[in-house]
Short mmCIF file of C-alpha atoms (C1' of nucleotides) in Angstrom, two decimals:
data_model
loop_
_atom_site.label_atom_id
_atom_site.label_comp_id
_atom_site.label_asym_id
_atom_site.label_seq_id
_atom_site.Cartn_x
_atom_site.Cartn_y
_atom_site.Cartn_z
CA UNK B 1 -0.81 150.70 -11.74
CA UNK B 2 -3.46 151.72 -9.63
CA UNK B 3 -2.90 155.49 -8.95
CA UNK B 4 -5.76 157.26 -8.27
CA UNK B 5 -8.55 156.71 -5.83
CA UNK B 6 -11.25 155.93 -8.18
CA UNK B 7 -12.58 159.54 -9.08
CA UNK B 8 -16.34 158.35 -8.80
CA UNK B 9 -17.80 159.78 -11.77
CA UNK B 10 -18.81 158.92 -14.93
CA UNK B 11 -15.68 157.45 -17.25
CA UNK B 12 -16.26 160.37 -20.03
CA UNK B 13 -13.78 158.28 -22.51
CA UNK B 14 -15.86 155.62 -24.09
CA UNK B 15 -13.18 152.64 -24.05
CA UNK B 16 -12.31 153.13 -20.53
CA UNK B 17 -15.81 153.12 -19.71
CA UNK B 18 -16.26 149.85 -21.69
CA UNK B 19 -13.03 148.32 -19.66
CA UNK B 20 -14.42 149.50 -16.37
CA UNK B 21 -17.74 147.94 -16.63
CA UNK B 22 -16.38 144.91 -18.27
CA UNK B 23 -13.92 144.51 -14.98
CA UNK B 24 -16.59 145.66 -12.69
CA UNK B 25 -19.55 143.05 -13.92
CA UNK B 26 -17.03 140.13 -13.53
CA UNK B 27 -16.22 141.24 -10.54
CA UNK B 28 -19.45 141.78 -9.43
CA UNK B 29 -20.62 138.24 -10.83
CA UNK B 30 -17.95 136.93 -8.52
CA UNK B 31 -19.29 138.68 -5.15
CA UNK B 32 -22.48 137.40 -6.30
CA UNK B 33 -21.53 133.73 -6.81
CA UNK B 34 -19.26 133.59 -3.22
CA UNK B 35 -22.60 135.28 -1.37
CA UNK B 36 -24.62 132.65 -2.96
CA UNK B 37 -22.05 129.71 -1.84
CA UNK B 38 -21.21 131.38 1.57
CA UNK B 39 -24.82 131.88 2.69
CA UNK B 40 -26.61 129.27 0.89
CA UNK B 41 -28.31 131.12 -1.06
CA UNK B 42 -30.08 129.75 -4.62
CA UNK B 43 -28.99 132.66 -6.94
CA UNK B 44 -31.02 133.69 -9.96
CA UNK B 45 -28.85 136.69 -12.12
CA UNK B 46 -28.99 138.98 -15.42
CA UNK B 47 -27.02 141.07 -16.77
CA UNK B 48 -27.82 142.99 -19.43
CA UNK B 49 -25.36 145.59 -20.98
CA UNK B 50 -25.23 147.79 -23.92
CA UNK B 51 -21.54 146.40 -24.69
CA UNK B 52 -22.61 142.55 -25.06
CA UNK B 53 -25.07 141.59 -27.45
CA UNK B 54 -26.24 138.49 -25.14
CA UNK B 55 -26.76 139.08 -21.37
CA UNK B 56 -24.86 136.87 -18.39
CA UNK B 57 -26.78 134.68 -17.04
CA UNK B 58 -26.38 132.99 -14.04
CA UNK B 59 -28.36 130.56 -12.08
CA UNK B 60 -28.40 127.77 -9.54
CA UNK B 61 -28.50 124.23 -9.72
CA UNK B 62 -31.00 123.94 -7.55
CA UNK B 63 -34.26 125.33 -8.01
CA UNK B 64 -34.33 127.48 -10.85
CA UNK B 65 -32.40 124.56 -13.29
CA UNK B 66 -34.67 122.32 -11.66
CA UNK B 67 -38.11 123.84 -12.32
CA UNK B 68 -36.85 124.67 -16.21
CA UNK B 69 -35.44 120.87 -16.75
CA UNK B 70 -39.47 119.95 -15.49
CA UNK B 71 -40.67 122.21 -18.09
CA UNK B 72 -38.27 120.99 -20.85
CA UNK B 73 -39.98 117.70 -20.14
CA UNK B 74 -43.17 118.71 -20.38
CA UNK B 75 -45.04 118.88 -23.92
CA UNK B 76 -44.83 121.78 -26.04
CA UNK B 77 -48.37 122.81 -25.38
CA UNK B 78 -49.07 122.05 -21.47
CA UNK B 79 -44.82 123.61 -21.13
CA UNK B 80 -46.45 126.61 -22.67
CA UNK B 81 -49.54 126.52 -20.60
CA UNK B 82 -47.32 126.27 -17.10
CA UNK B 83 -44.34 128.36 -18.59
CA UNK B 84 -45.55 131.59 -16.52
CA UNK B 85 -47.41 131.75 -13.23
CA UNK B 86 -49.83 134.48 -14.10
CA UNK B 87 -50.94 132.88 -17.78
CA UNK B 88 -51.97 129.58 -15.98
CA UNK B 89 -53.86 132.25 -13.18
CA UNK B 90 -55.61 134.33 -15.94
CA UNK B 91 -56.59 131.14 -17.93
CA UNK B 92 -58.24 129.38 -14.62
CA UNK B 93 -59.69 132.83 -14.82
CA UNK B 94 -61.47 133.33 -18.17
CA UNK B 95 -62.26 129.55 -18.40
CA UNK B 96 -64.48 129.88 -14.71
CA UNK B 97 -66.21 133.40 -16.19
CA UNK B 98 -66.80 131.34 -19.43
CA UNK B 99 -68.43 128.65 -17.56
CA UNK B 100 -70.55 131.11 -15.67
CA UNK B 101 -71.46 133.51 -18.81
CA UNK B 102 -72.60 130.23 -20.46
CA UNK B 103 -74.51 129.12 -17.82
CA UNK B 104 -75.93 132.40 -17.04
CA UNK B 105 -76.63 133.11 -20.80
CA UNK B 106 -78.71 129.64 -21.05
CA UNK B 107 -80.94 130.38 -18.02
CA UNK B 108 -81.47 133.74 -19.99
CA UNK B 109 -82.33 132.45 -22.86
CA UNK B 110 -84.56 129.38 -22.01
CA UNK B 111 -86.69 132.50 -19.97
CA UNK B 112 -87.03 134.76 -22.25
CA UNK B 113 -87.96 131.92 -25.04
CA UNK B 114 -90.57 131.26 -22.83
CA UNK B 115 -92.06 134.37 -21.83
CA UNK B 116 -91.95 135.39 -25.30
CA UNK B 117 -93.88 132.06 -26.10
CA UNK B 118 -96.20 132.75 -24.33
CA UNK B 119 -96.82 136.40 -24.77
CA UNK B 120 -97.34 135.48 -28.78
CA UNK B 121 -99.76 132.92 -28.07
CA UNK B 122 -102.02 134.92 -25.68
CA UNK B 123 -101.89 137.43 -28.83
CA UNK B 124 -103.20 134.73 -31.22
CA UNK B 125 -105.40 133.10 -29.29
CA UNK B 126 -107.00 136.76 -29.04
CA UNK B 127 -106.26 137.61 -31.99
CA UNK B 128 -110.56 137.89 -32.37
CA UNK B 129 -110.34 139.74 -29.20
CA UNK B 130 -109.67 143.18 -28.09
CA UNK B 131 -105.79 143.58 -28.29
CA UNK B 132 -105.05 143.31 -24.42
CA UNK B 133 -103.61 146.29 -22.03
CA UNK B 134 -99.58 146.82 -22.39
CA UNK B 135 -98.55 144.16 -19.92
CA UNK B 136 -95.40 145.20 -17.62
CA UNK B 137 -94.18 141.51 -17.34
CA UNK B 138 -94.31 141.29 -13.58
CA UNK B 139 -91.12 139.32 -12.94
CA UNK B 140 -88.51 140.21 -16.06
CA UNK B 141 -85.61 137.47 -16.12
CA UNK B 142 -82.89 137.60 -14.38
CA UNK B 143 -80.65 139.47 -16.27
CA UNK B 144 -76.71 139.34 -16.02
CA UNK B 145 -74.90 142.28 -18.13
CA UNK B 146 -72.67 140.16 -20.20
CA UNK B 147 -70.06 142.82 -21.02
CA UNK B 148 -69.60 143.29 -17.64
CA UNK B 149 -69.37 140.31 -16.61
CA UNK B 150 -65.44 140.15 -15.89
CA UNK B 151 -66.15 143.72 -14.19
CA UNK B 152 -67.97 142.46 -11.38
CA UNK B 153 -65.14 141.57 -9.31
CA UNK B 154 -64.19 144.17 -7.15
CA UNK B 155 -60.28 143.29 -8.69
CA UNK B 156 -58.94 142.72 -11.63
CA UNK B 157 -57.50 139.65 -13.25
CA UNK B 158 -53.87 141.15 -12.63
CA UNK B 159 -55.13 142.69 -9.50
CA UNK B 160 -55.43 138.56 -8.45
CA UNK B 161 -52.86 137.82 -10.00
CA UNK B 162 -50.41 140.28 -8.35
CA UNK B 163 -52.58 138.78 -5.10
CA UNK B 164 -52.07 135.39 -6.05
CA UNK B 165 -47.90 135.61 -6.57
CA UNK B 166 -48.15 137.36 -3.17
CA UNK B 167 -47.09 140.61 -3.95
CA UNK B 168 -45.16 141.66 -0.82
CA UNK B 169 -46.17 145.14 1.35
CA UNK B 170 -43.25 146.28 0.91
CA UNK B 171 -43.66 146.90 -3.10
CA UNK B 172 -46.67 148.50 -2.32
CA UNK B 173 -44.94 151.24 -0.05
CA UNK B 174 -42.40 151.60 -2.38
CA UNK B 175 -44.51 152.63 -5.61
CA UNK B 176 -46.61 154.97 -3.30
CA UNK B 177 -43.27 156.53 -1.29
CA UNK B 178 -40.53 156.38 -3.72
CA UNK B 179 -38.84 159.99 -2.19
CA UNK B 180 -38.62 157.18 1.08
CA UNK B 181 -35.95 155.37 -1.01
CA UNK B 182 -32.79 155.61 1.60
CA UNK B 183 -31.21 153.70 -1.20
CA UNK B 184 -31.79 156.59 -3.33
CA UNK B 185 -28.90 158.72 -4.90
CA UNK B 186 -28.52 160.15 -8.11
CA UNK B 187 -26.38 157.93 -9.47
CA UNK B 188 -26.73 156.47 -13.18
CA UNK B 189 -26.48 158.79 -15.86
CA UNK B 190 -29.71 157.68 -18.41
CA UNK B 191 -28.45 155.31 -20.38
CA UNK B 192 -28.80 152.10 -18.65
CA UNK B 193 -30.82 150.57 -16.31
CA UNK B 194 -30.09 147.52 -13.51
CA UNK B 195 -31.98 145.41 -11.38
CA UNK B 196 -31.06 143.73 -8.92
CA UNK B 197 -33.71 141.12 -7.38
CA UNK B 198 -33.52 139.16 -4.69
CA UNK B 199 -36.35 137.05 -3.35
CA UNK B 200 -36.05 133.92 -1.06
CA UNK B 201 -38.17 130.85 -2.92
CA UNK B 202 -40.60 129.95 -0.40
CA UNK B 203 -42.39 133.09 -1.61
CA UNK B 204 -43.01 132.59 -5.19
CA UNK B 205 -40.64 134.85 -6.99
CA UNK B 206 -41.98 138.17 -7.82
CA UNK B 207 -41.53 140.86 -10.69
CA UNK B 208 -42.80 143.37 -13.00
CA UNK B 209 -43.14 145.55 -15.51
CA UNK B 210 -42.88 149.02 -14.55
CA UNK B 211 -43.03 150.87 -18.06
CA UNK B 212 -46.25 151.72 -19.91
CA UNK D 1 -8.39 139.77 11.76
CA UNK D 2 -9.14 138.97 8.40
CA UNK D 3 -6.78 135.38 8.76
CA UNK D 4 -8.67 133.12 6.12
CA UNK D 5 -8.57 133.21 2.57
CA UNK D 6 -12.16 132.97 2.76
CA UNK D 7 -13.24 129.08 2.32
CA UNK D 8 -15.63 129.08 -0.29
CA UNK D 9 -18.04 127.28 1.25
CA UNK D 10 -21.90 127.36 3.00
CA UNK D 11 -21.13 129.12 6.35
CA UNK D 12 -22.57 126.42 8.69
CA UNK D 13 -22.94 128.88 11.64
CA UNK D 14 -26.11 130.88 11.58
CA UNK D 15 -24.90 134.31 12.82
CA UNK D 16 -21.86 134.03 11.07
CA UNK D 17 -23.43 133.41 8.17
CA UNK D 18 -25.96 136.08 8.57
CA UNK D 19 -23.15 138.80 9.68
CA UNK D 20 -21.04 137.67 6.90
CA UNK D 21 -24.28 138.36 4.29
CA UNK D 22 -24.93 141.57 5.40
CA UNK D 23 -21.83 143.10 5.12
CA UNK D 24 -21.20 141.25 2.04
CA UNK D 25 -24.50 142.81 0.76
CA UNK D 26 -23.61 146.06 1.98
CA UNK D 27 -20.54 145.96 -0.63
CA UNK D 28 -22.63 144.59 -3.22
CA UNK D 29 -24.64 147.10 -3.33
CA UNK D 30 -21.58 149.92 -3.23
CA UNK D 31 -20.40 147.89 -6.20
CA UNK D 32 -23.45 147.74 -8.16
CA UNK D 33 -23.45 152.00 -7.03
CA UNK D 34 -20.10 152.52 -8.57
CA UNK D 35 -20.85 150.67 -11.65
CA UNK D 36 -24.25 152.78 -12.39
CA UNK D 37 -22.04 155.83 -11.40
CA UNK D 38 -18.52 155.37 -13.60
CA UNK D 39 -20.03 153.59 -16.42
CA UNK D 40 -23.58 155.89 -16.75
CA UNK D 41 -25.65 153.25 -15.90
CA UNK D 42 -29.72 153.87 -14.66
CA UNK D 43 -29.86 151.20 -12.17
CA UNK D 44 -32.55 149.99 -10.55
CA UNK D 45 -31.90 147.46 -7.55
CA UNK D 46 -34.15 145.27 -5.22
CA UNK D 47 -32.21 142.93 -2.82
CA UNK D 48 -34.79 141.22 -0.89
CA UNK D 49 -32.91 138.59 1.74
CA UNK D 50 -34.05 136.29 4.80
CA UNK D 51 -32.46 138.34 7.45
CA UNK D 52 -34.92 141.10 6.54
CA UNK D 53 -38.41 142.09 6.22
CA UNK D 54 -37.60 144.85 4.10
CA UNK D 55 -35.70 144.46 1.01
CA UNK D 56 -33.44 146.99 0.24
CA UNK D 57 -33.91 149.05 -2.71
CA UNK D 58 -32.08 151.08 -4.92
CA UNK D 59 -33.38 153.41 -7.74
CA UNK D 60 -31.62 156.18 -9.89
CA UNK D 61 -33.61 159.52 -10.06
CA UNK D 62 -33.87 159.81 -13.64
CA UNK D 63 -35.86 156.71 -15.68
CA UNK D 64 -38.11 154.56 -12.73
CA UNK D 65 -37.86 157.82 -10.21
CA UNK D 66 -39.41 160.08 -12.97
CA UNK D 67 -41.76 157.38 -13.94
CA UNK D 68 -43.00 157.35 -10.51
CA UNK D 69 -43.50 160.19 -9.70
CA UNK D 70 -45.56 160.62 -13.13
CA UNK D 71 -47.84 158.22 -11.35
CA UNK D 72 -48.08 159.77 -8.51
CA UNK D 73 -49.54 162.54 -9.77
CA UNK D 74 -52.14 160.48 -11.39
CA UNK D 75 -55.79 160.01 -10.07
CA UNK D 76 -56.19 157.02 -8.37
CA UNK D 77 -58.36 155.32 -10.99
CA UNK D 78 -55.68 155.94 -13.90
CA UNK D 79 -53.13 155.00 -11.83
CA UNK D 80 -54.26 151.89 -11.20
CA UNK D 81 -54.84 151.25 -14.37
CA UNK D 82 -51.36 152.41 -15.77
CA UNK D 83 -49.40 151.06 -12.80
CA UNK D 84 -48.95 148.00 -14.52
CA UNK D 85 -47.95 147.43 -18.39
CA UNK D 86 -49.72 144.04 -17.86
CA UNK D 87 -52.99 144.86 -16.43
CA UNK D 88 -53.68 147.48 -18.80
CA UNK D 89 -52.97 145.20 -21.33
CA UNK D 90 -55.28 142.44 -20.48
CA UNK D 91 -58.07 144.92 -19.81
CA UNK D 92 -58.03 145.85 -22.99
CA UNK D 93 -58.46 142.12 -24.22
CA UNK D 94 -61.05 141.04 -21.86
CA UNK D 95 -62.93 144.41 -22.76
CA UNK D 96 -62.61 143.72 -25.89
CA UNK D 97 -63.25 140.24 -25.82
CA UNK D 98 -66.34 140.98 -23.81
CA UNK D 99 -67.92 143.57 -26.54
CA UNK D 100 -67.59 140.79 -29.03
CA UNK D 101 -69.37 138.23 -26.80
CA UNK D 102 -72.23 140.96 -25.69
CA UNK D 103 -73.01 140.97 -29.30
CA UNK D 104 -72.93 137.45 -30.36
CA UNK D 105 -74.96 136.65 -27.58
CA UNK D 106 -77.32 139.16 -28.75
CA UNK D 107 -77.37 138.14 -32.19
CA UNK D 108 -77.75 134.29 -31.25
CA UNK D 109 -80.26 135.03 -29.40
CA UNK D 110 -82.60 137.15 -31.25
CA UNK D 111 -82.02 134.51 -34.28
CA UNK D 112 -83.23 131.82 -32.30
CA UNK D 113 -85.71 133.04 -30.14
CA UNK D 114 -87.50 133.95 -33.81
CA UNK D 115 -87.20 130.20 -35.06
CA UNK D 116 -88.62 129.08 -31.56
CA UNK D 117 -91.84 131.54 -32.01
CA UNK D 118 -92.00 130.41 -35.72
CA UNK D 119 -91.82 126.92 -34.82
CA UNK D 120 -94.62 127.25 -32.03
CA UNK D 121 -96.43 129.06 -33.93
CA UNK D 122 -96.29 126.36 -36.75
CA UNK D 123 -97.09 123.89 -34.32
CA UNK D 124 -100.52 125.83 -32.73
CA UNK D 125 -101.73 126.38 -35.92
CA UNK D 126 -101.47 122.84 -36.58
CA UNK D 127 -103.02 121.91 -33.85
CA UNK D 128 -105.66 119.84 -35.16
CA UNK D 129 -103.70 118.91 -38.23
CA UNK D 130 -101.56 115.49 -37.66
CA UNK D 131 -98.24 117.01 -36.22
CA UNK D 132 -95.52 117.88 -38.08
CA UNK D 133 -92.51 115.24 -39.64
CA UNK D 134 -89.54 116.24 -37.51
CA UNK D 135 -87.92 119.21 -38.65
CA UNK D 136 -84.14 119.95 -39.34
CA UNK D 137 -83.49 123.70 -39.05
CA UNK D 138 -81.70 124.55 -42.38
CA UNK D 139 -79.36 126.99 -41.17
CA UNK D 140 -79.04 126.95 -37.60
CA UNK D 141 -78.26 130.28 -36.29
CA UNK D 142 -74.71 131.09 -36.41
CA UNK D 143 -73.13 129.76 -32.94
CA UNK D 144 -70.32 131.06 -31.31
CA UNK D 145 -68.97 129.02 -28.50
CA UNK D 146 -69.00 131.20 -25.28
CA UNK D 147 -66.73 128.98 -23.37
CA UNK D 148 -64.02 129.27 -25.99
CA UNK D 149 -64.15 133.01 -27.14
CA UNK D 150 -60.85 133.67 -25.56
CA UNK D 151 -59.31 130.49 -26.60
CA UNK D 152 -59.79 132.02 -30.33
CA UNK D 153 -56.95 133.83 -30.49
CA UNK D 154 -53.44 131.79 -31.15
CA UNK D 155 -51.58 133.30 -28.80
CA UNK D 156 -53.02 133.78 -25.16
CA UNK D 157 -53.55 137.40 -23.35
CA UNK D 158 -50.14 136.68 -21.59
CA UNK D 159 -48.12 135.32 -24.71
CA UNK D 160 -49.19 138.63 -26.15
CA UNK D 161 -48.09 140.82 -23.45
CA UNK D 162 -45.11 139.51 -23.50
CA UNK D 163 -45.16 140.08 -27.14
CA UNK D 164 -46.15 143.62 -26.33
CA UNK D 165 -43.42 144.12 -23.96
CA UNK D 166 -40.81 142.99 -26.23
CA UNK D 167 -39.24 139.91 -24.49
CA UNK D 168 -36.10 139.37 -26.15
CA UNK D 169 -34.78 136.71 -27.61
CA UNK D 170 -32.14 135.80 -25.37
CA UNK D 171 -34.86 134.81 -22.67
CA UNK D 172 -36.22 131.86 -25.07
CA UNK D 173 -33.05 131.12 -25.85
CA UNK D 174 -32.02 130.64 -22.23
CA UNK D 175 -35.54 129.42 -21.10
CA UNK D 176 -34.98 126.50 -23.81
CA UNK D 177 -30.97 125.75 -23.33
CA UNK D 178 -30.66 126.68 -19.81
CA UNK D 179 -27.90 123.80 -20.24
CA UNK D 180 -25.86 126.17 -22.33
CA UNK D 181 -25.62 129.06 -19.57
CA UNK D 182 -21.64 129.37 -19.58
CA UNK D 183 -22.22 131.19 -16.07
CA UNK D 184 -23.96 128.85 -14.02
CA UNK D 185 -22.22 126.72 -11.51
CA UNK D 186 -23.72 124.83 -8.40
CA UNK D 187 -23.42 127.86 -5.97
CA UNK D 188 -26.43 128.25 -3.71
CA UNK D 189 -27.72 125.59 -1.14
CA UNK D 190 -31.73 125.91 -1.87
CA UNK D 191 -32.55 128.35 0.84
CA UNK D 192 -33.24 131.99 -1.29
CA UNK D 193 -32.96 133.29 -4.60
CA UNK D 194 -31.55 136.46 -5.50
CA UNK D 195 -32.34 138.22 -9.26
CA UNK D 196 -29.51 140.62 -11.12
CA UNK D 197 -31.13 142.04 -14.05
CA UNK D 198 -29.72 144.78 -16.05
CA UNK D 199 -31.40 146.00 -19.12
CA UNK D 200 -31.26 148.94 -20.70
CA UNK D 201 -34.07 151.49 -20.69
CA UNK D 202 -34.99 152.19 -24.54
CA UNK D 203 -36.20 148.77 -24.33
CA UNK D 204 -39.41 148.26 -21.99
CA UNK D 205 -37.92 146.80 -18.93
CA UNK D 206 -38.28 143.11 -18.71
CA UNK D 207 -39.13 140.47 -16.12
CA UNK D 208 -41.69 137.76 -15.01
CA UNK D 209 -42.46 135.39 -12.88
CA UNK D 210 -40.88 132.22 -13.37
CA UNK D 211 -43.00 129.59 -11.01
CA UNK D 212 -45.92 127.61 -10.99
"C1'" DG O 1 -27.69 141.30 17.49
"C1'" DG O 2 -24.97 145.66 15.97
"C1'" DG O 3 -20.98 148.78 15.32
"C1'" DG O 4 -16.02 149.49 15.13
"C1'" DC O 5 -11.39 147.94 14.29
"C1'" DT O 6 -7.44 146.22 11.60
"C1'" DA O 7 -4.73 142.86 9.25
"C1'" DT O 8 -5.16 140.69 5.22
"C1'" DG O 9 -7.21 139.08 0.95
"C1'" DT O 10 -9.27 140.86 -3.22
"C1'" DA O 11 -10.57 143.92 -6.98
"C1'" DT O 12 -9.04 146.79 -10.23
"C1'" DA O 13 -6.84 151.32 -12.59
"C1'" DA O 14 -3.23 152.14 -15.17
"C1'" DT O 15 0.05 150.49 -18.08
"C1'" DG O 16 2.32 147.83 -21.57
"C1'" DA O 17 2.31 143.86 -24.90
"C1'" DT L 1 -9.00 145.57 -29.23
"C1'" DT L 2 -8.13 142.37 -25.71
"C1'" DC L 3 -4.71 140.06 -22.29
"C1'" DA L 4 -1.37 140.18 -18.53
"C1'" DT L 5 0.93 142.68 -14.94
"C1'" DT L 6 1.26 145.07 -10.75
"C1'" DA L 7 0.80 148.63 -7.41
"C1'" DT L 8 -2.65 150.23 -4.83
"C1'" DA L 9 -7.36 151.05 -3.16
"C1'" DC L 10 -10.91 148.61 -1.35
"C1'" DA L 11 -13.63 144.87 1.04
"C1'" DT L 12 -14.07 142.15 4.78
"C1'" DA L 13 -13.07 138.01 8.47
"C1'" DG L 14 -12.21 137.69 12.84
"C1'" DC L 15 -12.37 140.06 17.22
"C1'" DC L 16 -13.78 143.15 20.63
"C1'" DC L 17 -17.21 145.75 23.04
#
DNA sequence: GGGGCTATGTATAATGA
DNA sequence: TTCATTATACATAGCCC
């Protein structure tokens, strides 16, 4: 029965451990789920642990549940086309520098045809004639390097992306100024990692890889 | 003092509601602590709310710290580039992609700008002679279509980074059967969204976004 | 609004089945 | 190993300032 005052430390015997964090994560599901109901707040949760093969999962009724059920409904390939925010971004993308590249690329192509037309039939209309002066064509085409093509906007596709799902200030001042953390303490002892994410919906939810 | 068992129910007043999240998020957050603490955990927390600009965060000093600070001592221009798993990813495509389409494009159009001079040429010496039956090009240049280069590969940029970052099977499980989540009851009232997600760190950390 | 207080409800460590 | 029990530590609702 309850004795001691919770030594906080890491639980060095591996089946306690287990026990604790088996307690603890129900326990913490619960004080989850009663914030969500007290304060009205559409809850989205994971939990993924080295004891359980699948994580917990919780979510509301409300939005989340809602916006999958829509995608359920959807067919297989536009579901897979709206599945995630950024593909749908990043295809818009490509497809608009497509459009352009081809555009561009015709314009190239019908003026270049055309000057070199007409450069080989000067030559064989004078082909009797002195061969003419090297000609510096006065006005070369416009030319549009191709490879860089996706490289002449000042951002990236993710860079718009990130703009796009409104990446907050906030996550910006925390990857420069991590030592700003007051959250910080050296908790957590390697093994595991948690996150905890918490985003009203108005803003459209937010998250990222951090790893390379 | 502390009278009610604590209705389980949507706090109707607004500061009551808004004094009862924050201290209720204060504990979470000593919860979560403890958990990382006792049971060795590398945790990794972002609780972003309505009742504040500034979400609070909480991050162990060992996996994301030391990550961090890795970038931090980056140059700009590589940091930018590793920040994000993603965006690294997809510049590697679209370079990719755009090498291949610099060199089509140059191919295509150095084959047919040769079977337009031919064909001129044809044609001007012919001048006098009656013109020419209409003439089917026997093998059209090879043509690549611009507009779909990207669309060549099966799976698009994003389905592959998600490839490349692993995502685990559990998430199509759950994105498919989100009927069959054993944890999710009709908490929440439609106002904010709040993300637990615990992974651990030998596997590239894991998220997205989830809205259109 | 925020911080402190305290009675009370809740979570859970230790134990035993 | 997991479940149930129970004493106790902990979290927090309601108040006050």
């Amino acid at each position: 029965m309850t004795r001691k005052k919770v030594k906080l430390a890491f639980i060095s015997n591996d089946c306690a451990r287990k026990a604790t964090f088996k307690k603890r994560k129900k326990g913490l599901i619960k004080k989850v789920s009663e914030l969500s109901t007290l304060c009205g707040i559409d809850i989205c949760a994971i939990i993924y642990s080295p004891y359980e093969s699948q994580p917990d999962v919780l979510l509301d009724n409300h939005g989340v549940h809602r916006v999958l059920a829509q995608f359920k409904r959807m067919p297989e390939m536009e579901r897979s086309k709206k599945m995630v925010n950024q593909e749908s971004f990043i295809r818009q993308r490509i497809s608009k520098a497509s459009d352009q590249l081809k555009k561009q690329h015709k314009e190239n192509r019908e003026k270049e045809i055309t000057q070199e037309i007409n450069k080989r039939i000067d030559e064989l209309k004078k082909t009797t004639a002195p061969p003419p002066p090297p000609q510096q064509v006065a006005t070369p085409p416009p030319h549009v390097p191709i490879g860089n093509l996706f490289m002449q906007e000042q951002k990236s596709a993710v860079d718009l992306t990130m703009d796009a799902m409104q990446r907050p200030q906030w996550f910006t001042n925390w990857m420069n100024n991590p030592s700003d953390h007051q959250q910080m303490n050296s908790f957590g002892h390697g093994d595991e990692m948690m996150l905890l994410f918490c985003e009203n919906n108005h803003n459209k939810m937010w998250s990222n890889a951090f790893f390379p």
